[in-house]
Tab-separated table of C-alpha atoms in Angstrom:
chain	number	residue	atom	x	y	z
B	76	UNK	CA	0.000	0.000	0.000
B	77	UNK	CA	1.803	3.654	-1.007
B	78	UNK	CA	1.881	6.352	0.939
B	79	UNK	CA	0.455	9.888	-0.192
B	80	UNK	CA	2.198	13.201	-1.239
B	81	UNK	CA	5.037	15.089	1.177
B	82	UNK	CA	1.490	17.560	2.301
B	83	UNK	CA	-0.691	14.920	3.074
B	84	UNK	CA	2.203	13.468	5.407
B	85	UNK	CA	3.171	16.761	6.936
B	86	UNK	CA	-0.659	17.651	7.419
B	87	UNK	CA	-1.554	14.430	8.915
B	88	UNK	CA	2.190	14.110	11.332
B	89	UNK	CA	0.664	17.497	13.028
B	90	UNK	CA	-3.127	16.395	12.935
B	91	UNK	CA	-2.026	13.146	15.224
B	92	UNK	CA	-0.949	15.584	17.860
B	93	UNK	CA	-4.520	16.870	18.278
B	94	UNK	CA	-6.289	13.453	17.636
B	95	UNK	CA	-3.936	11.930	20.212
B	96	UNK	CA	-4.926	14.888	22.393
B	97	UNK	CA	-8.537	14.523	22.068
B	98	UNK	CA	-8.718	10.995	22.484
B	99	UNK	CA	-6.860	10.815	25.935
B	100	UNK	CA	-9.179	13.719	27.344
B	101	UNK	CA	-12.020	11.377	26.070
B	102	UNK	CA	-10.682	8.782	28.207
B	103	UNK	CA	-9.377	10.251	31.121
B	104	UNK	CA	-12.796	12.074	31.844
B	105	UNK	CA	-14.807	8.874	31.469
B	106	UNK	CA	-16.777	9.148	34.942
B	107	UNK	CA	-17.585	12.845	34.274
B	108	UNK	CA	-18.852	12.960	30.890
B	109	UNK	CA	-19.900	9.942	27.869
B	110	UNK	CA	-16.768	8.405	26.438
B	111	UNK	CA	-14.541	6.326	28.326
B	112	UNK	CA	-11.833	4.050	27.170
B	113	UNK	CA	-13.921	2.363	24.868
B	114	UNK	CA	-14.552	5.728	22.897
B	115	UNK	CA	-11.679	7.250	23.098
B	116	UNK	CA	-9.804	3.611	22.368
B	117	UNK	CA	-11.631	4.243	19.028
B	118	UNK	CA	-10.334	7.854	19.027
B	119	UNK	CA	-6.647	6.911	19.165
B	120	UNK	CA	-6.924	4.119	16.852
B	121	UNK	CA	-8.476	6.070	14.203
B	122	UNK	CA	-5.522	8.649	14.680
B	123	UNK	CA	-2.911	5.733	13.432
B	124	UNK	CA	-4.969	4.868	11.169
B	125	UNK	CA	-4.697	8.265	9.590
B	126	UNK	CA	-1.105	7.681	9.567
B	127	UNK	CA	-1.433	4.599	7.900
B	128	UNK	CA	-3.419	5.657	5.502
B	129	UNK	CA	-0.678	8.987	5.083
B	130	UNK	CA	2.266	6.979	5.038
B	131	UNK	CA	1.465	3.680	3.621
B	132	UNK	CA	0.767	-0.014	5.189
B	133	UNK	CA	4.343	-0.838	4.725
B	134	UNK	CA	6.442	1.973	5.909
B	135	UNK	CA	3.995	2.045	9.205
B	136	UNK	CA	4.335	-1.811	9.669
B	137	UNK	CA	8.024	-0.973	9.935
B	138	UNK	CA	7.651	1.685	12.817
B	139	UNK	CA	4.746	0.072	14.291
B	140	UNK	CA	4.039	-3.379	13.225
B	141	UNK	CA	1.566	-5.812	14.237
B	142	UNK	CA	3.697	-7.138	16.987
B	143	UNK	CA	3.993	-4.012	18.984
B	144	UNK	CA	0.064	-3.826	18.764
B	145	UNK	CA	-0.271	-7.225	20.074
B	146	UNK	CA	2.218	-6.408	22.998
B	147	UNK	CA	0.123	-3.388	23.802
B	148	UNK	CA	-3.358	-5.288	23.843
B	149	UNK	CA	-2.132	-7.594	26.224
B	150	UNK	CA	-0.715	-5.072	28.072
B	151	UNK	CA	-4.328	-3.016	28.141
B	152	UNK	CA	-5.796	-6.739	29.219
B	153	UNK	CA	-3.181	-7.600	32.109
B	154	UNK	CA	-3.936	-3.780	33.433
B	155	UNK	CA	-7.454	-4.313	33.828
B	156	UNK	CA	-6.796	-7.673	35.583
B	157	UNK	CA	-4.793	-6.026	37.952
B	158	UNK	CA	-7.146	-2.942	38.691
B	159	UNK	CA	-9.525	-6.297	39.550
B	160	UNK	CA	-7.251	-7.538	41.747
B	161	UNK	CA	-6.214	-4.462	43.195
B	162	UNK	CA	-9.583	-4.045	44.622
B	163	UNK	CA	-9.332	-6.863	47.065
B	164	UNK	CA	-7.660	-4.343	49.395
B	165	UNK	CA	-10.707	-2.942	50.019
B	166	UNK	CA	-12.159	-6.393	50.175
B	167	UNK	CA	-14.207	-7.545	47.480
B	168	UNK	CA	-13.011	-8.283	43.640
B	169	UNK	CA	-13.610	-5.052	41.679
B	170	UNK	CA	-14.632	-3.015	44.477
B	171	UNK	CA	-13.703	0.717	44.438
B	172	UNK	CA	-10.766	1.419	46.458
B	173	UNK	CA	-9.336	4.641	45.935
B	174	UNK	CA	-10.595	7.927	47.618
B	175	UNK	CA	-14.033	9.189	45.623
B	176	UNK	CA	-16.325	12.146	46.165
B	177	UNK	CA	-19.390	12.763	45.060
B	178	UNK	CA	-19.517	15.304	42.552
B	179	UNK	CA	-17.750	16.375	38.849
B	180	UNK	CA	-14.320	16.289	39.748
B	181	UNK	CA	-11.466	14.411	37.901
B	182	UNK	CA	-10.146	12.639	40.605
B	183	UNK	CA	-13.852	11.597	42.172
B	184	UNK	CA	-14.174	8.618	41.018
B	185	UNK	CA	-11.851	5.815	42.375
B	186	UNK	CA	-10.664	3.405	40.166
B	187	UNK	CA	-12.232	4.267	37.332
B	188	UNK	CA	-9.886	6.006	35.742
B	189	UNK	CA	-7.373	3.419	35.510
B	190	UNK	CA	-9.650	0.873	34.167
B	191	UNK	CA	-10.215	3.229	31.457
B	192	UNK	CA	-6.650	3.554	30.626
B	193	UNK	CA	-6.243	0.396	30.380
B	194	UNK	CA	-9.650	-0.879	28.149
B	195	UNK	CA	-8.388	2.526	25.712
B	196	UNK	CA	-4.764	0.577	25.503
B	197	UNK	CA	-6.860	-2.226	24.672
B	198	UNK	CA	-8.952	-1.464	22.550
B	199	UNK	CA	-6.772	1.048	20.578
B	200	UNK	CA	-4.113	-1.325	20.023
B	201	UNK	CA	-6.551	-3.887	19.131
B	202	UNK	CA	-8.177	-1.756	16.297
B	203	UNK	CA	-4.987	-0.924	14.698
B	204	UNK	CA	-3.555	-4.255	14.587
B	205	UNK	CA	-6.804	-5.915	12.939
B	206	UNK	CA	-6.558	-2.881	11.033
B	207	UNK	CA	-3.012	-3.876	9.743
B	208	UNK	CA	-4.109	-7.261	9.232
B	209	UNK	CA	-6.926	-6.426	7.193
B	210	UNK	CA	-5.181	-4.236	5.216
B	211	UNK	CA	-2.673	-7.287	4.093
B	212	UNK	CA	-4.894	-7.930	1.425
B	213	UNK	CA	-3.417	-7.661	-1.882
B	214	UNK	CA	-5.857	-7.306	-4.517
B	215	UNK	CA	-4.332	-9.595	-7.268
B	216	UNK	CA	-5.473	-8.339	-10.496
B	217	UNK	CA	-3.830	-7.345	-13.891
B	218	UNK	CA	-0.671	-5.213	-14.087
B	219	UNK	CA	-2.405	-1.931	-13.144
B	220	UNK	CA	-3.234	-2.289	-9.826
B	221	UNK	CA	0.861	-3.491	-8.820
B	222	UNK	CA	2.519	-1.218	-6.328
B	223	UNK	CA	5.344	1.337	-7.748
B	224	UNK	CA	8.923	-0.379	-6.176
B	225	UNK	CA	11.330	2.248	-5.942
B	226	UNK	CA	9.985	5.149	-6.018
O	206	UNK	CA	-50.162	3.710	24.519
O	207	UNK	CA	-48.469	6.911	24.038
O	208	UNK	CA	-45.656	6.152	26.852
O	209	UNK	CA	-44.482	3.162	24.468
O	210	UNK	CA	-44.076	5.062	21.269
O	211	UNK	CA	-40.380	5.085	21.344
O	212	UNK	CA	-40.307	1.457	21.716
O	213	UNK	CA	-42.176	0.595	18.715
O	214	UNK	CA	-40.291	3.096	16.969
O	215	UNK	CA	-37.250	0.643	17.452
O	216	UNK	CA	-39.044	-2.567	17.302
O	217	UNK	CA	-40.098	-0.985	13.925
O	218	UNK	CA	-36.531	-0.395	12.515
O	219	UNK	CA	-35.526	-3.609	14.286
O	220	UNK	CA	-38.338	-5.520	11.311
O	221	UNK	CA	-37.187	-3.459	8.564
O	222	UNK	CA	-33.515	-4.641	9.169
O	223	UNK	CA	-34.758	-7.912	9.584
O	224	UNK	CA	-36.712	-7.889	6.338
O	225	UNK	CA	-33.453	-6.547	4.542
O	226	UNK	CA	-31.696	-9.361	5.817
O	227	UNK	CA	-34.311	-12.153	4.960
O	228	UNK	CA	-35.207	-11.435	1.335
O	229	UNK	CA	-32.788	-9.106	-0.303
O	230	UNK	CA	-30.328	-10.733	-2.628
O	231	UNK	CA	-27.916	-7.734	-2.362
O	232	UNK	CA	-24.891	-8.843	-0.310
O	233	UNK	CA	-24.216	-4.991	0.426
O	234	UNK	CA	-28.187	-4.702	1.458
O	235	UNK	CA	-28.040	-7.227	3.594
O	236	UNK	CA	-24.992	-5.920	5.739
O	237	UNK	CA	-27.068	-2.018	5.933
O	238	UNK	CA	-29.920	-4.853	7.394
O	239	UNK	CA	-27.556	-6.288	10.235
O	240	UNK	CA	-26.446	-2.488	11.049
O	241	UNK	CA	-30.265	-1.291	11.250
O	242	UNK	CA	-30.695	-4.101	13.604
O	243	UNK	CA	-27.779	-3.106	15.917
O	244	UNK	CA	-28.679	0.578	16.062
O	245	UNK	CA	-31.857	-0.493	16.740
O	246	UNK	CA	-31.725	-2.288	19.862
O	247	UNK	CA	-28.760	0.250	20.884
O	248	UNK	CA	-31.201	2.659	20.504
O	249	UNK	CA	-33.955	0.750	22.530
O	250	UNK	CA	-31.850	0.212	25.281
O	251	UNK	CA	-30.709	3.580	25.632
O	252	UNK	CA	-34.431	4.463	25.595
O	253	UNK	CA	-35.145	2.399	28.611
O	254	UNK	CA	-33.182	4.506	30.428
O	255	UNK	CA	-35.093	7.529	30.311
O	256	UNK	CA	-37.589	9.276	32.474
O	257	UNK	CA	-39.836	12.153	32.929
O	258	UNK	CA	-38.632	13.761	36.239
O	259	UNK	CA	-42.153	15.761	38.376
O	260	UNK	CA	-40.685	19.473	38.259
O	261	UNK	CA	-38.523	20.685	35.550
O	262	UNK	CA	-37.472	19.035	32.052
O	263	UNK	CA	-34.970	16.160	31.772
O	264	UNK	CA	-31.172	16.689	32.386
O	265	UNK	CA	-28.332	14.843	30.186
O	266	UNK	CA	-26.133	13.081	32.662
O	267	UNK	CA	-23.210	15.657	32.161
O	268	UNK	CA	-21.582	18.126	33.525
O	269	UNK	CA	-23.520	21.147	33.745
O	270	UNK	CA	-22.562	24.375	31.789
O	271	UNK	CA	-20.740	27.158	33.959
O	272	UNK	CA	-23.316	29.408	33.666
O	273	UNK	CA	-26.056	27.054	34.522
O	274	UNK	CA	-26.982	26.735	38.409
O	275	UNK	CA	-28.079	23.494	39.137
O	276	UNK	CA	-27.572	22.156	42.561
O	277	UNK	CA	-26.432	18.877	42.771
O	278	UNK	CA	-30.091	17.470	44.566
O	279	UNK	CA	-31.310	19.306	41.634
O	280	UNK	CA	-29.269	17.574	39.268
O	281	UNK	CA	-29.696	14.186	40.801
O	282	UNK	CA	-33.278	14.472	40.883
O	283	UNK	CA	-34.143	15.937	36.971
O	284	UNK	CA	-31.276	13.642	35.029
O	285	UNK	CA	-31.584	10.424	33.211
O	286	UNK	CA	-30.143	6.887	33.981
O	287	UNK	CA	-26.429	7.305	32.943
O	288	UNK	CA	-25.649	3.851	32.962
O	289	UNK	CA	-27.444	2.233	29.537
O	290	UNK	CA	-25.816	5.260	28.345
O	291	UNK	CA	-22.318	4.301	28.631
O	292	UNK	CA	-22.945	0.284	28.028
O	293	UNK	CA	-23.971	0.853	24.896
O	294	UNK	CA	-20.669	2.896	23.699
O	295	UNK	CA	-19.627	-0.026	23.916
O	296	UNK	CA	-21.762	-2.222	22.141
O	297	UNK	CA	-21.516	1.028	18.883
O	298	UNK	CA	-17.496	-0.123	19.295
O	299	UNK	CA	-18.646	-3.916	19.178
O	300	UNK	CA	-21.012	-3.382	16.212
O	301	UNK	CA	-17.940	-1.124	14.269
O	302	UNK	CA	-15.701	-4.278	14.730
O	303	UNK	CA	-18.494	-6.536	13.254
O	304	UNK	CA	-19.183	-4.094	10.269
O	305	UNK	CA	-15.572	-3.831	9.398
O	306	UNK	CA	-15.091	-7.366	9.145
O	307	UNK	CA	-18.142	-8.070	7.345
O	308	UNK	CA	-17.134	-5.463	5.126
O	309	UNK	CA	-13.881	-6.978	4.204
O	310	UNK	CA	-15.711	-10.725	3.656
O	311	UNK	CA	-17.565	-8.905	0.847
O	312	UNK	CA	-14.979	-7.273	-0.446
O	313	UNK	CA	-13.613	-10.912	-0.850
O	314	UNK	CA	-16.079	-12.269	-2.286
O	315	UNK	CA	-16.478	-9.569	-5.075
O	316	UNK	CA	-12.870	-9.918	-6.039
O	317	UNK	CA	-13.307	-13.800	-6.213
O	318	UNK	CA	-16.830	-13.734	-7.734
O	319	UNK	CA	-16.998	-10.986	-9.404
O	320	UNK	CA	-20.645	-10.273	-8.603
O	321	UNK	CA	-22.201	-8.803	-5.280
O	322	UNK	CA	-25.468	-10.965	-5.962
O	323	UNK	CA	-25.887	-14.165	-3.364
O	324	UNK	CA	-28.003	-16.424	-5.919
O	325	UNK	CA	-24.999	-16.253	-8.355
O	326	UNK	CA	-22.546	-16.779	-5.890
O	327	UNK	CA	-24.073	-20.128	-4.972
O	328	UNK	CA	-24.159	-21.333	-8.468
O	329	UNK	CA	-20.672	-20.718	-9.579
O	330	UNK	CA	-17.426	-22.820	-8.517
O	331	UNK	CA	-14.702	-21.103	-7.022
């Protein structure tokens, strides 16, 4: 899969900033307003997919290949497990541990948070990597539809 | 009769999907049918979280605008139930995942078949 133009690669290198941005706000204020990590898991995953899409399957599976997202997944899974476990301090499985308040703050509501972090990981990473393998498919047709080598 | 309305509004769209699915011959048709089923019982469910507080119109469960002043006894008593709410931003993530592959299966197909239409698919060899 080719990449696009040098503007389309500048434009969408500065774009990921802001996507990146948005998406962890998303996430990090999941007990205050709608979102959560499963939104803004979605959020950050479309942001690499915009640079996949920019820069082409094959240069991206070179920075960040399938492997890496597979490595992060997991990592989103075992995160959650251990905000599970974590909450056996306070003595049940799951149960709410840290300090919360009643009310619109950020830091009001306990675990939370973390669990959110940790289903975005998951769910980000998982997106992009069934996004890579999906777009392995190489459309095998005539002579027109080859990709350009050295170029 | 009036109170279930939105209900049979999405019982409704849920029969039209299910009628795309059932006798259209469209491949493409039939994946808009299993869509229009999802967003329908999305929809129904976040419907069943709704209610009609006794003084004042219903509140979104967000935070409230700066310049609004609404007490929090205020808030808790006029908003809706937040909680069907945020299940079912996850189910729209589950049902993107299922579109995207099914998608890709008939994107497959066309390329080995050469045809989006299911009767002709069944008759030729691959």
């Amino acid at each position: 899969m080719r990449g696009m133009t040098l503007i389309v690669k500048t434009t969408a290198g500065v774009l990921l900033g802001f996507i990146a941005l948005f998406g962890l706000h998303v996430v990090v204020t999941g007990h205050i307003e709608p979102g959560g990590g499963f939104a803004g898991g979605v959020i950050l995953a479309a942001g690499l997919l915009l640079m996949v899409l920019a820069f082409g399957a094959d240069e991206m599976r070179e920075r960040l290949g399938e492997r890496l997202a597979v490595i992060w997944e997991s990592v989103g899974a075992i995160g959650f497990l251990v905000v599970a476990l974590l909450g056996f301090i306070a003595g049940a499985f799951f149960s709410n541990f840290l300090p919360r308040a009643t009310g619109f703050e950020l830091f009001a509501g306990g675990s939370i948070p973390f669990a959110d972090i940790a289903i975005a990981l998951n769910v980000g990473a998982g997106l992009f990597g069934a996004f890579l393998m999906l777009a392995a498919y190489r459309t095998a047709r005539g002579k027109d539809q080859t990709e350009g080598r050295g170029e | 009769m009036e109170a279930y309305l939105p209900y049979i509004l999405c019982v409704g769209l849920f029969a039209i999907g299910l009628y795309a699915i059932a006798v259209k011959k469209n491949l493409i048709k039939i994946i808009i049918g299993i869509i229009l089923i999802h967003h329908s019982t999305n929809l129904f469910l976040v419907l069943v979280g709704f209610r009609l507080p006794e003084n004042g119109s219903p509140l979104a469960p967000v935070k409230p605008a700066p310049h609004e002043q609404i007490s929090k006894a205020e808030f808790l008593a006029r908003s809706v139930d937040p909680v069907p709410q945020a299940l079912m931003l996850t189910s729209i993530v589950i049902g993107l995942s299922i579109t995207a592959l099914i998608v890709v299966i008939a994107i497959r197909l066309h390329e080995k078949y050469g045809t989006y239409d299911l009767t002709k698919i069944r008759e030729l060899r691959g």
